[in-house]
XYZ file of C-alpha atoms in Angstrom:
50
model
C 7.906 4.493 -1.563
C 8.053 2.649 -4.941
C 9.379 -0.496 -3.022
C 6.424 -0.336 -0.598
C 3.855 -0.183 -3.332
C 5.422 -3.064 -5.125
C 5.496 -5.065 -2.010
C 1.798 -4.241 -1.363
C 0.948 -5.401 -4.823
C 2.928 -8.530 -4.442
C 1.166 -9.263 -1.142
C -2.225 -9.238 -2.861
C -3.511 -5.746 -2.844
C -5.231 -4.554 -6.026
C -4.247 -1.506 -7.865
C -7.563 0.049 -6.806
C -6.622 -0.565 -3.181
C -3.159 0.912 -3.544
C -4.631 4.030 -5.115
C -6.762 4.533 -2.037
C -3.740 4.534 0.352
C -2.876 8.183 -0.018
C -6.297 9.143 1.272
C -5.784 6.937 4.310
C -2.128 7.929 4.890
C -2.931 11.573 4.828
C -4.629 11.391 8.221
C -1.409 10.196 9.773
C 1.326 11.816 7.865
C -0.296 15.178 6.596
C -0.553 16.849 3.317
C 3.092 17.544 2.503
C 4.048 13.902 2.642
C 1.174 12.978 0.265
C 2.134 15.572 -2.246
C 5.617 14.094 -2.299
C 4.330 10.564 -2.539
C 1.651 10.927 -5.178
C 4.040 11.375 -8.141
C 5.941 8.251 -7.100
C 2.804 6.225 -6.781
C 1.505 7.390 -10.011
C 4.758 6.375 -11.791
C 4.692 2.843 -10.256
C 1.101 2.263 -11.178
C 1.547 3.630 -14.625
C 4.570 1.351 -15.252
C 2.443 -1.703 -14.385
C -0.094 -0.979 -17.121
C 2.603 -0.535 -19.741
């Protein structure tokens, strides 16, 4: 998951766009997957602001 987020950012997506991805992905993967992915996404985005 972290690798995918970094690739998305390298491809030109903004951090705001990346933070919207869980809302969109929930429709396809379901809530359990998102609850597992959110901490990973949060760690990646926080490491970028440090």
